[in-house]
Every structure is written in C-alpha cells, then in structure tokens.
XYZ file of C-alpha atoms in Angstrom:
283
model
C 0.037 -0.193 0.007
C 1.304 3.327 -1.344
C 1.507 4.856 2.039
C 3.467 8.715 0.727
C 2.072 11.890 1.475
C 2.986 15.412 0.411
C 2.003 18.131 2.103
C 1.649 21.877 3.075
C -0.015 24.098 5.513
C -1.418 27.350 4.654
C 0.781 29.206 7.147
C -0.673 33.094 8.147
C 1.786 34.704 9.812
C 1.186 37.795 12.602
C 3.879 39.341 14.482
C 3.216 37.995 18.095
C 4.847 40.220 20.878
C 6.064 38.915 24.007
C 5.242 39.198 27.526
C 6.683 36.909 29.909
C 3.889 35.904 33.262
C 4.700 34.406 36.250
C 2.319 32.816 39.329
C 5.851 32.327 41.064
C 6.261 32.754 44.174
C 10.183 32.754 44.212
C 11.698 36.706 44.541
C 13.070 36.086 41.075
C 10.160 35.501 38.772
C 8.177 37.923 40.797
C 10.881 41.089 39.631
C 10.529 39.921 36.768
C 6.738 39.625 36.977
C 6.921 42.770 37.651
C 9.251 43.738 35.409
C 6.746 42.852 32.478
C 4.141 44.598 34.121
C 6.547 47.269 33.900
C 7.208 47.110 29.917
C 3.633 46.451 29.361
C 2.403 50.526 30.839
C 5.522 51.011 28.655
C 4.350 49.542 25.373
C 0.739 50.734 26.260
C 1.970 54.555 26.809
C 4.142 54.108 23.147
C 0.822 53.347 21.249
C -1.160 54.949 23.310
C 1.461 57.949 21.758
C 0.741 56.814 18.339
C 3.529 54.599 17.397
C 3.014 52.232 14.997
C 5.456 49.138 15.710
C 3.963 49.641 19.679
C 0.744 49.363 18.601
C 1.282 46.130 16.653
C 3.266 44.701 18.621
C 0.047 45.117 21.842
C -2.487 44.208 19.760
C -0.368 40.943 19.092
C -0.211 40.584 23.292
C -3.552 40.863 23.300
C -4.010 38.382 20.331
C -2.198 35.847 22.278
C -3.337 36.966 25.191
C 0.343 37.061 26.609
C 0.541 39.237 30.318
C -3.452 40.150 29.175
C -6.336 38.650 28.770
C -6.756 37.196 25.294
C -9.102 40.020 23.785
C -9.498 39.634 19.885
C -11.514 43.006 20.062
C -8.415 44.550 21.433
C -6.146 42.948 19.543
C -8.521 44.520 16.031
C -8.193 47.655 17.310
C -4.661 48.274 17.656
C -3.358 46.912 14.995
C -5.875 49.141 12.707
C -4.588 52.146 14.376
C -1.101 50.894 12.610
C -2.170 50.325 9.829
C -3.839 53.558 9.156
C -0.556 54.999 9.441
C 0.573 52.059 6.577
C 2.143 49.661 9.111
C 2.709 46.141 6.347
C 3.021 44.076 9.748
C -0.505 45.000 10.819
C -2.656 44.967 7.972
C -1.162 41.166 7.347
C -2.483 40.590 11.341
C -6.000 42.024 10.253
C -6.309 40.105 7.156
C -5.480 37.257 9.691
C -8.367 38.356 11.952
C -10.829 38.296 8.961
C -9.592 34.999 8.159
C -10.483 33.583 11.107
C -13.367 35.665 12.455
C -11.370 36.798 15.561
C -12.648 40.299 17.287
C -14.612 40.813 13.911
C -16.804 38.623 11.177
C -15.359 36.421 9.316
C -15.406 37.980 6.389
C -12.675 36.882 3.085
C -12.824 39.863 1.158
C -11.615 42.517 4.214
C -9.108 39.966 5.054
C -8.101 40.045 1.387
C -8.002 43.831 1.616
C -5.545 44.036 4.016
C -3.430 41.695 2.834
C -3.145 43.410 -0.846
C -2.264 46.897 1.364
C 0.549 45.290 3.031
C 1.593 42.896 -0.474
C 2.457 45.394 -2.335
C 4.452 47.083 0.517
C 6.143 44.302 -0.096
C 5.693 42.053 3.130
C 6.441 38.428 2.231
C 3.790 36.819 4.975
C 0.871 39.093 3.038
C 2.026 37.905 -0.054
C 2.223 34.107 0.495
C -1.295 34.522 2.319
C -2.881 37.148 -0.474
C -1.836 33.830 -2.993
C -3.840 31.913 -0.576
C -7.002 32.820 -0.947
C -6.182 33.005 -4.274
C -5.527 29.064 -4.400
C -8.137 28.254 -2.554
C -10.793 30.904 -3.624
C -11.936 32.535 -0.417
C -13.218 36.557 -0.738
C -11.856 36.134 -4.866
C -12.064 33.913 -7.312
C -10.754 30.945 -7.771
C -7.132 31.888 -9.763
C -3.882 29.686 -10.008
C -2.077 32.093 -11.844
C -2.458 34.660 -9.807
C -1.699 32.347 -6.617
C 1.627 31.493 -8.627
C 2.706 35.520 -8.678
C 1.431 36.259 -5.458
C 3.995 33.038 -3.740
C 7.268 34.040 -6.688
C 7.020 37.286 -5.568
C 7.804 36.544 -1.569
C 9.941 33.245 -2.789
C 11.917 36.119 -4.631
C 11.991 37.358 -1.268
C 13.361 34.166 0.567
C 10.311 33.562 1.784
C 10.015 29.456 2.237
C 6.540 28.877 2.849
C 5.777 30.866 -0.888
C 8.567 28.570 -1.903
C 6.680 26.024 -0.512
C 3.622 26.431 -2.376
C 5.235 26.571 -5.569
C 6.569 23.179 -5.710
C 3.235 22.177 -4.731
C 1.588 24.127 -8.099
C 4.154 22.587 -10.541
C 3.348 18.941 -8.404
C -0.446 20.044 -9.553
C -0.173 21.720 -12.657
C -1.301 24.606 -11.260
C -1.252 27.883 -12.912
C 2.226 26.392 -14.783
C 2.678 23.896 -16.691
C 3.771 20.300 -14.358
C 7.020 20.008 -13.468
C 8.102 17.342 -10.964
C 12.253 19.268 -11.466
C 10.923 22.931 -10.908
C 9.178 21.413 -7.831
C 12.072 19.902 -6.421
C 14.263 23.234 -7.281
C 11.633 25.284 -5.151
C 11.638 22.506 -2.188
C 15.085 22.550 -2.142
C 15.248 26.027 -1.325
C 12.508 25.904 1.279
C 14.413 22.350 2.587
C 17.649 24.313 3.200
C 15.737 26.869 5.214
C 14.332 23.765 7.776
C 11.338 23.721 6.361
C 10.239 20.733 7.377
C 7.337 20.551 5.148
C 9.171 20.678 2.138
C 11.890 18.088 3.462
C 8.348 15.655 3.919
C 8.024 16.814 0.096
C 11.707 15.616 -1.064
C 11.542 12.907 0.538
C 7.685 11.995 -1.208
C 9.802 12.909 -4.376
C 12.286 10.584 -4.211
C 10.572 7.338 -2.810
C 8.270 7.773 -5.810
C 10.586 9.160 -7.907
C 9.224 12.084 -9.475
C 11.531 14.023 -10.606
C 14.273 12.490 -9.208
C 16.066 8.403 -9.863
C 14.113 7.075 -6.670
C 16.507 6.276 -4.083
C 14.394 5.436 -0.927
C 17.989 6.527 0.963
C 17.551 10.411 0.103
C 13.946 9.675 1.481
C 14.373 8.380 4.923
C 17.228 11.180 4.734
C 14.455 13.638 3.811
C 12.086 12.150 5.391
C 14.510 11.908 9.080
C 15.243 15.700 9.098
C 11.620 16.350 9.005
C 10.619 13.770 12.009
C 13.673 14.857 13.206
C 11.364 18.860 13.936
C 7.732 16.872 15.006
C 6.459 16.244 11.044
C 3.295 13.837 11.645
C 3.975 13.490 7.925
C 7.004 12.647 7.741
C 6.785 10.211 10.697
C 4.208 8.306 9.016
C 6.420 8.204 6.031
C 9.411 6.966 7.845
C 6.529 4.535 9.633
C 5.709 3.490 6.251
C 9.455 2.917 5.239
C 9.985 0.495 8.006
C 7.109 -1.572 7.576
C 8.179 -2.236 3.890
C 12.259 -2.194 4.343
C 13.013 0.569 1.981
C 16.022 2.718 2.798
C 16.135 0.820 5.797
C 16.547 -2.600 7.703
C 12.580 -4.468 7.575
C 11.602 -3.961 11.264
C 7.794 -3.341 12.458
C 8.446 -2.528 16.148
C 10.453 0.861 14.135
C 7.111 1.377 12.294
C 4.969 0.999 15.177
C 7.325 3.690 16.647
C 7.330 6.477 13.876
C 3.307 6.133 13.220
C 2.363 6.014 16.739
C 4.400 9.715 17.326
C 2.981 10.380 13.842
C -0.904 9.525 15.592
C -0.872 10.567 18.551
C -0.712 14.231 16.307
C -3.902 13.402 15.055
C -2.297 11.630 11.858
C -5.321 9.774 9.829
C -3.368 7.727 8.400
C 0.182 6.775 10.455
C -3.577 5.808 13.731
C -4.698 4.048 10.078
C -1.476 2.146 10.259
C -1.741 1.508 13.964
C -5.180 -0.280 13.272
C -4.239 -2.283 10.654
C -1.287 -3.689 12.297
C -2.739 -4.216 15.961
C -6.029 -6.035 13.808
C -4.115 -8.859 11.643
C -1.535 -9.033 14.751
C 1.839 -7.879 13.289
C 3.452 -6.659 15.655
C-alpha cells in the first residue's frame, strides 16, 4: 500500500509580541513579573502616543493573551491604528483576524483587502497569504496563476512557505505546467532553510521517483530531517519505510514507533496503519 504524502499547510503569520508571566512565589520570578508589567505599561503608553510598532506589538499581546486577557477586539483596535499609518505587519495581522473571524465577523473579502495593502509594500508573509486566497478561491475567484504570481514575489525574497507553495503548484500543474524538477528545486530552497514540510515533500519525490531517480535512502534522510522537527507526515512516511524495508532494514517495531509519534499528533493515516497492524497481529 502506498503511504507517501506530500504536504503543505498554509501558514498565516502575524506579528506576535513577547510578554512573560509568572505565578511562582519565588523572588526572581516576582521581579520578572514586575518587570513585565512595567514593560507592558510602557508599551501601552508608546502605543497610545501613536507609535505604530508599539501598536502592532500590543495588538499581538492581546491576540495571544500574553500578559493580558486574550481579547481579539482589543487586538483589532490596535492593529487598525497601526494599519491606518500604513504599517504592513498590522495590515497583514488584520487580514488574519478577518480570515479567522476573531474580533470581527469572518470576511474573506476584507482579509484580501488588508493582505493586498501589506503585499503591495513587499511584505512576504502577506504575499503568501494573498496567494493562499487565490489558491483556494476564498474571497476572490479561484486563480492559480494569480496565486503563483504572489508566491513568486514572496519566494524571491527567500520566503520558505512561498517556495513550498510554488513546489506544490508545479506538482499539481496548477497555474503552471506540471514539472517535478521545478517542484524539487523550490522545495530544496525551502528545505535548506529547515522547512519541515519541504523536507517531507522531497522525501516523497525520492521515494516515488518523481522528477528524480527513485532513491529510498535519500527519501529516508529527508523524512528523518522533517520527523526530527515533529512533522507528523514525515513520521508516518518513515513508518512506511520501516514497514516495507525500503531504504532501511525492515523493522515492524520501528514502523510502530514512528506511526505512534505521528498518530499522537492526529495523523489519520498513521492511526489507520496502527489499527491495521494490531488487528492483523503484525506486532
């Protein structure tokens, strides 16, 4: 049974501020908490005075509930203040709120408008997010050529997610002619940056011989890199190699070990494989 998976998950990035918190009675932690509270007060003063960077960082604290109660409406208000000053990261963050319907009604058209503002300023993350809207047809007519154009702009800046998306377009032949060699090249760029999804996808190309000679050892090496980062698809794929003995000595216990790691993250295929093994008493 074929088990390889090529995977990419759209990653919508927002600026996240850092703010520590502590409930420990230790004096050092109490001092850290006091320092954090002072930093928050100072940040809020800066934001209230019109500092756009501070407004974005404050919005991030409210978005994630770091040092303050989580409050998406407050996050939106601070992002809007910064966005009104043309702050690209704030515009991108507002797009995320509208995608998720956090603090605002879900509205893909509004998300697109904010992403467009940020993307026009060259913010790579916004360009990736805008490409995602065109890929899925969310708030815009589905248009793979448009998706490709936005991914290319971000990929040219070295944005790893964009490079992975471009590879996917070449695998699927969407907005471009299908070209496994091009997909490999884009995934190699992202993998060199440590992108676990790209590493897993390269493993799939080598396992099945798409655009490269079939090479189970290379497949294993790429899966191992991604699995070491906790990528559930790569863990599942490694389990498959150990179950079949491709590129590694056949080892049912190793297969189970990797499928358990993957299944614990909710990976359905790994869970299925474990169930099948137990039902058929292979372990």
